[in-house]
PDB file of C-alpha atoms in Angstrom:
ATOM      1  CA  MET A1297       0.248  -0.090   0.393  1.00 46.00           C
ATOM      2  CA  ALA A1298       1.215   3.314  -0.974  1.00 48.00           C
ATOM      3  CA  ASP A1299       2.126   5.931   1.549  1.00 50.00           C
ATOM      4  CA  PRO A1300      -0.061   8.846   1.693  1.00 46.00           C
ATOM      5  CA  CYS A1301       1.938  11.042   2.571  1.00 46.00           C
ATOM      6  CA  SER A1302       4.541  10.537  -0.281  1.00 48.00           C
ATOM      7  CA  PRO A1303       3.768  12.686  -3.406  1.00 45.00           C
ATOM      8  CA  CYS A1304       2.203  10.462  -5.996  1.00 45.00           C
ATOM      9  CA  SER A1305       4.039   9.261  -9.063  1.00 45.00           C
ATOM     10  CA  ASP A1306       1.799  10.200 -11.724  1.00 47.00           C
ATOM     11  CA  HIS A1307       1.656  13.852 -11.178  1.00 45.00           C
ATOM     12  CA  ASP A1308       5.553  14.445 -10.662  1.00 46.00           C
ATOM     13  CA  ASP A1309       5.491  16.177 -13.062  1.00 46.00           C
ATOM     14  CA  GLU A1310       2.981  18.686 -11.942  1.00 47.00           C
ATOM     15  CA  LEU A1311       4.301  19.744  -8.663  1.00 46.00           C
ATOM     16  CA  PRO A1312       7.270  22.686  -8.110  1.00 48.00           C
ATOM     17  CA  SER A1313       9.954  21.776  -7.314  1.00 48.00           C
ATOM     18  CA  VAL A1314      10.227  22.839  -3.167  1.00 46.00           C
ATOM     19  CA  ASP A1315      14.374  23.123  -2.107  1.00 50.00           C
ATOM     20  CA  GLY A1316      12.984  24.879   0.964  1.00 50.00           C
ATOM     21  CA  PRO A1317      10.312  26.989   2.361  1.00 52.00           C
ATOM     22  CA  GLN A1318       8.939  29.454   0.118  1.00 54.00           C
ATOM     23  CA  PRO A1319       8.781  33.336   0.790  1.00 53.00           C
ATOM     24  CA  PRO A1320       4.345  34.485   0.306  1.00 53.00           C
ATOM     25  CA  VAL A1321       3.679  35.898  -2.256  1.00 50.00           C
ATOM     26  CA  VAL A1322       4.594  39.717  -2.733  1.00 49.00           C
ATOM     27  CA  CYS A1323       1.463  41.971  -5.208  1.00 49.00           C
ATOM     28  CA  GLN A1324       3.483  44.662  -6.629  1.00 51.00           C
ATOM     29  CA  GLY A1325       1.536  47.841  -7.144  1.00 48.00           C
ATOM     30  CA  SER A1326      -2.236  48.666  -7.750  1.00 47.00           C
ATOM     31  CA  ALA A1327      -5.621  45.431  -6.491  1.00 45.00           C
ATOM     32  CA  SER A1328      -6.641  45.899  -9.848  1.00 44.00           C
ATOM     33  CA  ALA A1329      -2.983  44.364 -11.206  1.00 45.00           C
ATOM     34  CA  CYS A1330      -2.633  41.120  -9.151  1.00 46.00           C
ATOM     35  CA  GLN A1331      -4.063  37.717  -9.945  1.00 47.00           C
ATOM     36  CA  GLY A1332      -6.847  35.968  -7.418  1.00 46.00           C
ATOM     37  CA  SER A1333      -6.742  39.033  -5.112  1.00 45.00           C
ATOM     38  CA  THR A1334     -10.065  40.023  -3.751  1.00 46.00           C
ATOM     39  CA  SER A1335     -12.320  42.420  -5.220  1.00 48.00           C
ATOM     40  CA  THR A1336     -11.542  44.538  -1.025  1.00 55.00           C
ATOM     41  CA  PRO A1337      -9.680  48.239  -1.751  1.00 59.00           C
ATOM     42  CA  THR A1338      -6.574  48.387  -0.369  1.00 78.00           C
ATOM     43  CA  ALA A1339      -6.375  51.167   2.475  1.00 75.00           C
ATOM     44  CA  LYS A1340      -3.975  53.366  -0.315  1.00 76.00           C
ATOM     45  CA  THR A1341      -7.528  53.709  -2.536  1.00 84.00           C
ATOM     46  CA  ARG A1342      -9.538  54.254   0.539  1.00 82.00           C
ATOM     47  CA  TYR A1343      -7.146  56.663   1.269  1.00 83.00           C
ATOM     48  CA  GLU A1344      -7.138  57.825  -2.234  1.00 85.00           C
ATOM     49  CA  ARG A1345     -10.947  58.386  -2.532  1.00 83.00           C
ATOM     50  CA  VAL A1346     -10.880  59.916   0.785  1.00 83.00           C
ATOM     51  CA  VAL A1347      -8.286  62.681  -0.959  1.00 85.00           C
ATOM     52  CA  LEU A1348     -10.622  63.684  -3.642  1.00 86.00           C
ATOM     53  CA  GLN A1349     -14.481  63.194  -1.059  1.00 83.00           C
ATOM     54  CA  HIS A1350     -12.184  66.134   1.052  1.00 83.00           C
ATOM     55  CA  LYS A1351     -10.906  68.021  -2.704  1.00 86.00           C
ATOM     56  CA  GLN A1352     -14.568  68.208  -4.300  1.00 86.00           C
ATOM     57  CA  LYS A1353     -15.963  69.817  -1.106  1.00 81.00           C
ATOM     58  CA  ARG A1354     -13.030  72.641  -0.457  1.00 86.00           C
ATOM     59  CA  ASN A1355     -14.224  73.366  -3.866  1.00 87.00           C
ATOM     60  CA  GLN A1356     -17.527  73.120  -3.613  1.00 84.00           C
ATOM     61  CA  LYS A1357     -17.134  75.864  -0.183  1.00 82.00           C
ATOM     62  CA  LYS A1358     -15.293  77.946  -2.064  1.00 86.00           C
ATOM     63  CA  ARG A1359     -18.023  78.682  -5.409  1.00 85.00           C
ATOM     64  CA  GLU A1360     -20.625  79.118  -2.320  1.00 82.00           C
ATOM     65  CA  ARG A1361     -18.081  81.549  -0.672  1.00 83.00           C
ATOM     66  CA  VAL A1362     -17.650  83.080  -4.145  1.00 85.00           C
ATOM     67  CA  GLU A1363     -21.718  83.171  -5.204  1.00 84.00           C
ATOM     68  CA  ARG A1364     -21.876  84.906  -1.360  1.00 79.00           C
ATOM     69  CA  LYS A1365     -19.441  87.306  -2.231  1.00 77.00           C
ATOM     70  CA  ARG A1366     -21.630  88.256  -5.878  1.00 78.00           C
ATOM     71  CA  LYS A1367     -25.424  88.590  -4.000  1.00 76.00           C
ATOM     72  CA  LEU A1368     -23.966  91.346  -1.597  1.00 75.00           C
ATOM     73  CA  ARG A1369     -22.440  92.326  -3.652  1.00 72.00           C
ATOM     74  CA  GLU A1370     -25.819  93.095  -5.801  1.00 71.00           C
ATOM     75  CA  GLN A1371     -27.936  93.666  -3.192  1.00 71.00           C
ATOM     76  CA  ASN A1372     -25.246  96.113  -1.442  1.00 60.00           C
ATOM     77  CA  ALA A1373     -26.507  94.754   1.697  1.00 55.00           C
ATOM     78  CA  GLU A1374     -25.617  93.043   4.668  1.00 50.00           C
ATOM     79  CA  ASP A1375     -28.790  90.035   3.819  1.00 51.00           C
ATOM     80  CA  ASP A1376     -28.817  87.988   7.177  1.00 51.00           C
ATOM     81  CA  GLU A1377     -29.399  84.568   5.791  1.00 49.00           C
ATOM     82  CA  VAL A1378     -26.463  84.593   3.418  1.00 54.00           C
ATOM     83  CA  HIS A1379     -23.162  83.821   6.144  1.00 67.00           C
ATOM     84  CA  ILE A1380     -19.718  85.217   5.507  1.00 74.00           C
ATOM     85  CA  SER A1381     -16.969  85.141   6.827  1.00 82.00           C
ATOM     86  CA  LYS A1382     -15.844  87.675   9.805  1.00 82.00           C
ATOM     87  CA  ARG A1383     -13.168  89.116   6.679  1.00 86.00           C
ATOM     88  CA  GLU A1384     -15.938  89.677   4.508  1.00 86.00           C
ATOM     89  CA  CYS A1385     -17.436  91.966   7.256  1.00 87.00           C
ATOM     90  CA  LYS A1386     -15.195  93.416   8.118  1.00 86.00           C
ATOM     91  CA  ALA A1387     -14.303  94.739   5.149  1.00 90.00           C
ATOM     92  CA  ILE A1388     -18.478  96.139   4.216  1.00 92.00           C
ATOM     93  CA  CYS A1389     -17.985  98.180   7.562  1.00 92.00           C
ATOM     94  CA  LYS A1390     -14.559  99.616   6.881  1.00 91.00           C
ATOM     95  CA  ASP A1391     -16.848 100.062   3.843  1.00 93.00           C
ATOM     96  CA  ARG A1392     -19.129 101.638   4.742  1.00 93.00           C
ATOM     97  CA  CYS A1393     -17.634 103.995   7.481  1.00 95.00           C
ATOM     98  CA  LEU A1394     -15.161 105.130   4.612  1.00 93.00           C
ATOM     99  CA  GLU A1395     -18.421 106.366   3.306  1.00 95.00           C
ATOM    100  CA  ALA A1396     -19.651 107.818   6.368  1.00 95.00           C
ATOM    101  CA  LEU A1397     -16.501 109.924   6.659  1.00 94.00           C
ATOM    102  CA  LYS A1398     -17.771 111.225   2.842  1.00 95.00           C
ATOM    103  CA  HIS A1399     -21.509 111.833   3.305  1.00 95.00           C
ATOM    104  CA  GLY A1400     -22.853 111.297   6.946  1.00 97.00           C
ATOM    105  CA  GLN A1401     -24.706 112.499   8.992  1.00 98.00           C
ATOM    106  CA  ARG A1402     -21.805 114.697  11.040  1.00 98.00           C
ATOM    107  CA  VAL A1403     -21.853 114.063  14.976  1.00 98.00           C
ATOM    108  CA  CYS A1404     -18.711 115.282  17.201  1.00 98.00           C
ATOM    109  CA  ILE A1405     -17.984 114.761  20.815  1.00 98.00           C
ATOM    110  CA  ASP A1406     -17.062 117.433  22.453  1.00 98.00           C
ATOM    111  CA  LEU A1407     -13.668 116.245  25.133  1.00 97.00           C
ATOM    112  CA  GLY A1408     -12.444 119.864  25.067  1.00 96.00           C
ATOM    113  CA  LEU A1409     -14.016 119.323  29.381  1.00 94.00           C
ATOM    114  CA  GLU A1410     -11.231 116.595  30.020  1.00 95.00           C
ATOM    115  CA  SER A1411     -10.181 118.946  32.966  1.00 93.00           C
ATOM    116  CA  LEU A1412     -13.453 119.193  34.883  1.00 93.00           C
ATOM    117  CA  MET A1413     -13.691 115.298  35.309  1.00 94.00           C
ATOM    118  CA  SER A1414     -11.295 113.082  37.822  1.00 94.00           C
ATOM    119  CA  ASP A1415      -8.047 110.572  35.990  1.00 95.00           C
ATOM    120  CA  LYS A1416     -11.158 107.904  36.635  1.00 95.00           C
ATOM    121  CA  GLU A1417     -13.439 109.751  35.082  1.00 95.00           C
ATOM    122  CA  LYS A1418     -11.446 110.228  31.919  1.00 96.00           C
ATOM    123  CA  SER A1419     -11.513 106.410  32.200  1.00 96.00           C
ATOM    124  CA  LYS A1420     -14.837 105.882  32.061  1.00 97.00           C
ATOM    125  CA  LEU A1421     -15.143 108.529  29.466  1.00 97.00           C
ATOM    126  CA  ALA A1422     -12.174 106.715  27.323  1.00 98.00           C
ATOM    127  CA  GLN A1423     -14.852 103.332  27.396  1.00 97.00           C
ATOM    128  CA  GLN A1424     -17.831 104.874  26.192  1.00 97.00           C
ATOM    129  CA  LEU A1425     -15.246 106.663  23.848  1.00 98.00           C
ATOM    130  CA  GLY A1426     -15.349 103.093  22.404  1.00 97.00           C
ATOM    131  CA  ARG A1427     -17.743 101.547  22.695  1.00 97.00           C
ATOM    132  CA  LEU A1428     -19.708 104.348  20.653  1.00 97.00           C
ATOM    133  CA  TYR A1429     -17.683 103.957  17.779  1.00 97.00           C
ATOM    134  CA  GLY A1430     -17.900 100.289  17.802  1.00 96.00           C
ATOM    135  CA  SER A1431     -21.453 101.385  17.367  1.00 97.00           C
ATOM    136  CA  ASN A1432     -20.964 103.364  14.670  1.00 97.00           C
ATOM    137  CA  LYS A1433     -18.836 100.412  12.904  1.00 95.00           C
ATOM    138  CA  LYS A1434     -21.591  98.045  12.799  1.00 94.00           C
ATOM    139  CA  CYS A1435     -24.394 100.057  12.067  1.00 96.00           C
ATOM    140  CA  GLU A1436     -25.405  99.282   8.498  1.00 95.00           C
ATOM    141  CA  LYS A1437     -25.707 103.415   8.150  1.00 97.00           C
ATOM    142  CA  PRO A1438     -22.414 104.540   9.817  1.00 97.00           C
ATOM    143  CA  MET A1439     -22.282 108.232  10.391  1.00 98.00           C
ATOM    144  CA  HIS A1440     -19.622 110.223  10.687  1.00 98.00           C
ATOM    145  CA  ILE A1441     -18.215 110.916  14.239  1.00 98.00           C
ATOM    146  CA  TYR A1442     -15.614 113.252  14.920  1.00 98.00           C
ATOM    147  CA  PHE A1443     -13.292 113.805  18.441  1.00 98.00           C
ATOM    148  CA  SER A1444     -12.837 117.271  18.749  1.00 98.00           C
ATOM    149  CA  GLY A1445     -10.527 118.894  21.878  1.00 97.00           C
ATOM    150  CA  PHE A1446      -8.645 116.868  21.968  1.00 97.00           C
ATOM    151  CA  ARG A1447      -4.876 116.675  23.024  1.00 96.00           C
ATOM    152  CA  LYS A1448      -2.437 113.094  22.501  1.00 95.00           C
ATOM    153  CA  ASP A1449      -1.134 114.754  25.757  1.00 96.00           C
ATOM    154  CA  GLY A1450      -3.516 114.560  27.930  1.00 96.00           C
ATOM    155  CA  HIS A1451      -5.104 111.316  29.992  1.00 96.00           C
ATOM    156  CA  LEU A1452      -8.219 110.602  28.268  1.00 97.00           C
ATOM    157  CA  TYR A1453      -5.889 110.130  24.867  1.00 97.00           C
ATOM    158  CA  GLN A1454      -3.865 108.457  26.769  1.00 97.00           C
ATOM    159  CA  GLU A1455      -6.191 106.225  28.074  1.00 97.00           C
ATOM    160  CA  CYS A1456      -8.788 105.275  25.587  1.00 98.00           C
ATOM    161  CA  VAL A1457      -4.864 104.554  23.885  1.00 97.00           C
ATOM    162  CA  ARG A1458      -4.296 102.126  26.318  1.00 96.00           C
ATOM    163  CA  LYS A1459      -7.599 100.271  26.435  1.00 96.00           C
ATOM    164  CA  HIS A1460      -8.345 100.423  22.839  1.00 97.00           C
ATOM    165  CA  GLN A1461      -5.838  98.452  20.856  1.00 95.00           C
ATOM    166  CA  GLY A1462      -5.306 100.191  17.523  1.00 95.00           C
ATOM    167  CA  PHE A1463      -7.081 103.593  18.512  1.00 97.00           C
ATOM    168  CA  GLN A1464      -5.212 105.581  16.433  1.00 95.00           C
ATOM    169  CA  GLU A1465      -6.003 103.621  13.051  1.00 95.00           C
ATOM    170  CA  PHE A1466     -10.217 104.157  14.925  1.00 97.00           C
ATOM    171  CA  MET A1467     -12.313 106.357  11.519  1.00 97.00           C
ATOM    172  CA  VAL A1468     -12.999 109.192  12.913  1.00 97.00           C
ATOM    173  CA  GLU A1469     -12.031 112.986  12.446  1.00 97.00           C
ATOM    174  CA  MET A1470      -9.783 113.831  16.105  1.00 98.00           C
ATOM    175  CA  THR A1471      -7.880 116.874  16.749  1.00 97.00           C
ATOM    176  CA  GLU A1472      -6.920 119.122  19.237  1.00 97.00           C
ATOM    177  CA  LYS A1473      -9.423 121.971  17.765  1.00 97.00           C
ATOM    178  CA  ASN A1474     -12.614 122.648  20.117  1.00 97.00           C
ATOM    179  CA  TYR A1475     -15.719 122.565  17.668  1.00 98.00           C
ATOM    180  CA  THR A1476     -16.060 126.091  17.622  1.00 97.00           C
ATOM    181  CA  GLU A1477     -13.247 126.306  14.931  1.00 97.00           C
ATOM    182  CA  LEU A1478     -14.353 123.223  13.342  1.00 97.00           C
ATOM    183  CA  PHE A1479     -17.894 124.367  12.226  1.00 98.00           C
ATOM    184  CA  ALA A1480     -20.029 127.165  11.607  1.00 97.00           C
ATOM    185  CA  ALA A1481     -22.004 128.593  14.285  1.00 96.00           C
ATOM    186  CA  GLU A1482     -24.961 128.483  12.937  1.00 97.00           C
ATOM    187  CA  GLU A1483     -24.631 124.502  11.327  1.00 97.00           C
ATOM    188  CA  ILE A1484     -24.135 123.602  15.587  1.00 98.00           C
ATOM    189  CA  VAL A1485     -26.532 122.161  17.321  1.00 98.00           C
ATOM    190  CA  TYR A1486     -25.635 121.120  20.657  1.00 98.00           C
ATOM    191  CA  LEU A1487     -27.154 118.322  22.889  1.00 98.00           C
ATOM    192  CA  SER A1488     -28.188 118.789  26.560  1.00 96.00           C
ATOM    193  CA  PRO A1489     -29.912 117.435  29.448  1.00 94.00           C
ATOM    194  CA  ASP A1490     -30.390 121.273  30.831  1.00 94.00           C
ATOM    195  CA  ALA A1491     -31.272 122.794  26.848  1.00 96.00           C
ATOM    196  CA  LYS A1492     -35.694 123.915  26.813  1.00 96.00           C
ATOM    197  CA  ASN A1493     -36.453 122.812  23.260  1.00 97.00           C
ATOM    198  CA  ALA A1494     -36.714 118.952  23.021  1.00 97.00           C
ATOM    199  CA  LEU A1495     -34.209 117.509  18.656  1.00 98.00           C
ATOM    200  CA  LYS A1496     -37.490 117.610  16.539  1.00 96.00           C
ATOM    201  CA  SER A1497     -35.197 115.640  13.810  1.00 97.00           C
ATOM    202  CA  MET A1498     -32.021 115.847  12.340  1.00 98.00           C
ATOM    203  CA  GLU A1499     -31.017 117.341   9.673  1.00 97.00           C
ATOM    204  CA  THR A1500     -27.511 116.984   7.536  1.00 96.00           C
ATOM    205  CA  ASP A1501     -25.912 120.170   6.679  1.00 97.00           C
ATOM    206  CA  LYS A1502     -26.473 120.411  10.577  1.00 98.00           C
ATOM    207  CA  VAL A1503     -23.682 118.548  13.238  1.00 98.00           C
ATOM    208  CA  TYR A1504     -24.781 117.693  16.386  1.00 98.00           C
ATOM    209  CA  ILE A1505     -22.412 117.824  19.593  1.00 98.00           C
ATOM    210  CA  ILE A1506     -21.841 115.406  22.484  1.00 98.00           C
ATOM    211  CA  GLY A1507     -20.672 116.917  25.571  1.00 96.00           C
ATOM    212  CA  GLY A1508     -17.674 114.901  26.373  1.00 96.00           C
ATOM    213  CA  LEU A1509     -18.482 114.623  30.180  1.00 94.00           C
ATOM    214  CA  VAL A1510     -18.478 111.804  32.694  1.00 93.00           C
ATOM    215  CA  ASP A1511     -19.783 113.547  36.017  1.00 81.00           C
ATOM    216  CA  GLU A1512     -20.126 111.144  39.042  1.00 77.00           C
ATOM    217  CA  SER A1513     -20.629 114.713  41.389  1.00 69.00           C
ATOM    218  CA  VAL A1514     -23.401 115.880  38.521  1.00 66.00           C
ATOM    219  CA  LEU A1515     -22.862 118.910  38.442  1.00 74.00           C
ATOM    220  CA  LYS A1516     -26.361 120.369  36.489  1.00 84.00           C
ATOM    221  CA  LYS A1517     -26.052 122.576  33.347  1.00 91.00           C
ATOM    222  CA  THR A1518     -22.257 122.017  32.564  1.00 94.00           C
ATOM    223  CA  THR A1519     -22.995 121.655  28.875  1.00 94.00           C
ATOM    224  CA  LEU A1520     -25.396 124.063  28.280  1.00 95.00           C
ATOM    225  CA  GLN A1521     -23.342 126.752  29.738  1.00 95.00           C
ATOM    226  CA  ARG A1522     -20.643 125.852  26.948  1.00 95.00           C
ATOM    227  CA  ALA A1523     -23.164 125.737  24.833  1.00 96.00           C
ATOM    228  CA  GLU A1524     -24.112 129.489  25.517  1.00 96.00           C
ATOM    229  CA  ALA A1525     -21.046 131.358  25.784  1.00 95.00           C
ATOM    230  CA  HIS A1526     -20.273 129.247  22.620  1.00 95.00           C
ATOM    231  CA  SER A1527     -23.826 131.022  21.119  1.00 96.00           C
ATOM    232  CA  VAL A1528     -24.633 128.399  19.288  1.00 97.00           C
ATOM    233  CA  THR A1529     -27.963 126.608  19.515  1.00 98.00           C
ATOM    234  CA  THR A1530     -29.390 124.510  22.115  1.00 98.00           C
ATOM    235  CA  ALA A1531     -31.718 120.681  21.810  1.00 98.00           C
ATOM    236  CA  ARG A1532     -32.404 117.877  24.784  1.00 97.00           C
ATOM    237  CA  LEU A1533     -33.844 114.509  23.234  1.00 97.00           C
ATOM    238  CA  PRO A1534     -37.107 114.497  22.156  1.00 97.00           C
ATOM    239  CA  ILE A1535     -37.269 112.159  25.993  1.00 96.00           C
ATOM    240  CA  ASP A1536     -41.017 113.495  27.750  1.00 95.00           C
ATOM    241  CA  GLU A1537     -42.969 113.645  24.402  1.00 96.00           C
ATOM    242  CA  TYR A1538     -41.847 109.577  23.603  1.00 96.00           C
ATOM    243  CA  MET A1539     -41.140 107.521  27.116  1.00 95.00           C
ATOM    244  CA  ILE A1540     -43.239 108.630  29.925  1.00 94.00           C
ATOM    245  CA  LYS A1541     -42.165 107.054  34.119  1.00 92.00           C
ATOM    246  CA  ALA A1542     -42.674 103.448  34.267  1.00 92.00           C
ATOM    247  CA  ASP A1543     -43.692 102.124  38.003  1.00 90.00           C
ATOM    248  CA  ARG A1544     -39.682 102.363  38.944  1.00 90.00           C
ATOM    249  CA  GLY A1545     -36.622 103.921  38.054  1.00 91.00           C
ATOM    250  CA  THR A1546     -33.774 106.150  38.814  1.00 91.00           C
ATOM    251  CA  PHE A1547     -35.995 108.420  36.510  1.00 92.00           C
ATOM    252  CA  SER A1548     -32.390 110.247  35.413  1.00 91.00           C
ATOM    253  CA  LYS A1549     -32.662 111.897  31.744  1.00 91.00           C
ATOM    254  CA  ILE A1550     -28.626 112.340  32.063  1.00 91.00           C
ATOM    255  CA  LEU A1551     -27.522 109.775  29.738  1.00 95.00           C
ATOM    256  CA  ALA A1552     -24.035 108.331  29.014  1.00 96.00           C
ATOM    257  CA  VAL A1553     -21.749 109.403  26.170  1.00 97.00           C
ATOM    258  CA  ASN A1554     -22.627 105.733  24.303  1.00 97.00           C
ATOM    259  CA  GLN A1555     -26.128 106.119  24.849  1.00 97.00           C
ATOM    260  CA  VAL A1556     -26.728 109.242  23.779  1.00 98.00           C
ATOM    261  CA  PHE A1557     -24.659 108.940  20.383  1.00 98.00           C
ATOM    262  CA  ASP A1558     -26.409 105.013  19.967  1.00 98.00           C
ATOM    263  CA  ILE A1559     -30.352 106.811  20.503  1.00 98.00           C
ATOM    264  CA  LEU A1560     -29.350 109.671  17.523  1.00 98.00           C
ATOM    265  CA  LEU A1561     -27.158 106.757  15.848  1.00 98.00           C
ATOM    266  CA  THR A1562     -30.672 104.280  15.985  1.00 98.00           C
ATOM    267  CA  TYR A1563     -32.641 107.513  14.860  1.00 98.00           C
ATOM    268  CA  ASN A1564     -30.541 108.199  11.984  1.00 97.00           C
ATOM    269  CA  LEU A1565     -30.723 104.398  10.832  1.00 97.00           C
ATOM    270  CA  THR A1566     -35.222 104.276  11.358  1.00 96.00           C
ATOM    271  CA  GLY A1567     -36.008 107.428  11.451  1.00 96.00           C
ATOM    272  CA  SER A1568     -38.252 106.658  14.368  1.00 97.00           C
ATOM    273  CA  TRP A1569     -37.261 108.564  17.889  1.00 97.00           C
ATOM    274  CA  SER A1570     -39.699 106.011  20.283  1.00 95.00           C
ATOM    275  CA  GLN A1571     -37.184 102.844  18.444  1.00 96.00           C
ATOM    276  CA  ALA A1572     -34.273 105.247  19.162  1.00 97.00           C
ATOM    277  CA  LEU A1573     -34.903 106.206  22.459  1.00 97.00           C
ATOM    278  CA  VAL A1574     -36.648 102.548  24.062  1.00 95.00           C
ATOM    279  CA  ALA A1575     -33.201 100.902  22.496  1.00 95.00           C
ATOM    280  CA  GLY A1576     -30.912 103.766  24.073  1.00 96.00           C
ATOM    281  CA  ILE A1577     -32.543 104.939  27.435  1.00 96.00           C
ATOM    282  CA  PRO A1578     -31.666 101.432  30.312  1.00 94.00           C
ATOM    283  CA  GLN A1579     -34.163 100.084  31.437  1.00 92.00           C
ATOM    284  CA  ARG A1580     -33.071 100.758  34.923  1.00 93.00           C
ATOM    285  CA  LYS A1581     -33.656 104.527  34.381  1.00 94.00           C
ATOM    286  CA  GLY A1582     -37.533 103.394  34.126  1.00 94.00           C
ATOM    287  CA  PHE A1583     -39.176 105.379  30.857  1.00 95.00           C
ATOM    288  CA  ILE A1584     -40.986 103.100  29.128  1.00 94.00           C
ATOM    289  CA  ARG A1585     -42.795 104.539  25.074  1.00 94.00           C
ATOM    290  CA  LYS A1586     -45.863 106.032  25.180  1.00 90.00           C
ATOM    291  CA  GLU A1587     -48.246 103.565  23.119  1.00 81.00           C
ATOM    292  CA  THR A1588     -50.693 106.736  21.513  1.00 65.00           C
ATOM    293  CA  ASN A1589     -48.113 108.559  20.447  1.00 55.00           C
ATOM    294  CA  GLU A1590     -47.426 109.319  16.955  1.00 55.00           C
ATOM    295  CA  GLU A1591     -43.329 109.618  15.077  1.00 61.00           C
ATOM    296  CA  CYS A1592     -43.173 113.536  13.721  1.00 50.00           C
TER     297      CYS A1592
END
């Protein structure tokens, strides 16, 4: 009986010559070039497919960004439903502010009152100037801002530089000249809470002066007396005409510089005193809108 472990003589010519253990066959190249390989893609093939998919997604996003920019240029306005990057938003804001410096409604912050303030009050005013600039920069319809009587050797200027990065690059006209040297007397309307007449509207040929003063000791009629000394028109915000007192609050009509600015900014955009006052006056003041009042 033949040994089952021995090779069959009838098939000797079919067996390869073996001179010891042979190494496994390694397939060179892609899976398709390997005879007898399975249909499962190799790791390299999967990697190439993932890379291609990511490239296609990046290209698609790039096309979408280009399309968004095209729509924004056509509308010349920011569409809330269209997502834009921070860089695009900054560019739009900058263009609007530069346009405002040419044709925007003029508002001047009178900083010639620095000698009346303590260092602490000057520091607070520096914060308020930064806030109003931020509001203006973000607004769809920014205004043309002036900082008059602004001495570079003064403590207020140094506080502004310290508190606000890039302050010297703010899109604001800063000058040491007094507001009376910048504008004709008939153009000026100085805003003061102690003025007799309410401001009815904003006119493009006028410049509205806000007293740059933080007065924790509450010196009365400071801005009114300053305006009267220069024989210029004065006006107050129309709080009494469009607001009433709520059940509780401080009921003070003295507002921070940036709050007055924000009210003017909103009115310049909407043409509504009710909307501007409600948005700009803090709730703690205790004023609410007159429901029966109609806009002038």
